[in-house]
Amino acid sequence: GGDGTQALVAEVAARHDLPFLVIPAGTRNHFALDLRLDRDDPAKALDALTDGVELRVDLGFAAGRVFVNNASFGTYAAVVGDPAYREEKRRTTLRMLPGLLSGPSAPRLRMRAGGTRADGLQALLVSNNPYPRAVDASRPGRRDRLDSGRLGVLGVRVESAVRAAGTVRGPRA
C-alpha cells in the first residue's frame, strides 16, 4: 500500500519486533521512494524476499498514530486529503489554496520545537527524519536517512494572497 498502509503495518511489526516488506502499491509511496524502491513496478519489491537487506527505520508518532513519512497539519493536510487531489493535484491545489490561505477557515497553527516557537502557520509538516535543506531537483522531497533518530519540522506561513500565488507559480524563467 501507500504511506498510510505502510504505517499501519510498521506499527504492528515494531510492536512485535518483526520485519516487514514494503510493496509500493498505494497512492503516494513517499516512504518507498526514500527506501529507493521503484513505485512504478511494485512487483519488483518482492525480490527482497530472496535477496533483500533488512533496514531499521525510525517511526514517527503524532495524534495517536504512527507515521513512516510525515504527519501534516493545516493547508497541506487539507489539500492532499481532498479526494480530487489523487487525480488532479495541481487543479485541486489551485482550487483550494485561496480559501485555505486567507479565507475564514484558513488554519492558524502554533508550533514549538525546543526553544523555537512559530505562530500563525498555515501548514506544519513533521517528518520522521529531516528533509535536506537544499532540494535536489532529481530527487525532490527525498530524505537521505530514515534512521537518524531525529524529527524534521517544517512550518509555512504566507502573509498575503499575492505571495501565495507567487509561491505556487514558482520562479519565472
PDB file of C-alpha atoms in Angstrom, residues 97-98 101-102 157-170:
ATOM      1  CA  LEU A  97      -5.452  27.327  -1.735  1.00  0.00           C
ATOM      2  CA  PRO A  98      -7.168  30.739  -1.752  1.00  0.00           C
ATOM      3  CA  LEU A 101      -4.606  30.664   2.985  1.00  0.00           C
ATOM      4  CA  SER A 102      -6.802  33.669   3.610  1.00  0.00           C
ATOM      5  CA  ARG A 157       3.326  31.000   6.906  1.00  0.00           C
ATOM      6  CA  VAL A 158       2.160  33.054   3.930  1.00  0.00           C
ATOM      7  CA  GLU A 159       1.458  36.696   4.713  1.00  0.00           C
ATOM      8  CA  SER A 160      -0.599  37.597   1.632  1.00  0.00           C
ATOM      9  CA  ALA A 161      -2.506  36.072  -1.273  1.00  0.00           C
ATOM     10  CA  VAL A 162      -0.078  37.741  -3.711  1.00  0.00           C
ATOM     11  CA  ARG A 163       2.868  35.981  -2.061  1.00  0.00           C
ATOM     12  CA  ALA A 164       0.940  32.719  -2.016  1.00  0.00           C
ATOM     13  CA  ALA A 165       0.271  32.979  -5.754  1.00  0.00           C
ATOM     14  CA  GLY A 166       3.956  33.647  -6.389  1.00  0.00           C
ATOM     15  CA  THR A 167       4.920  30.612  -4.329  1.00  0.00           C
ATOM     16  CA  VAL A 168       2.517  28.331  -6.189  1.00  0.00           C
ATOM     17  CA  ARG A 169       3.507  29.733  -9.586  1.00  0.00           C
ATOM     18  CA  GLY A 170       7.214  29.274  -8.838  1.00  0.00           C
TER      19      GLY A 170
END
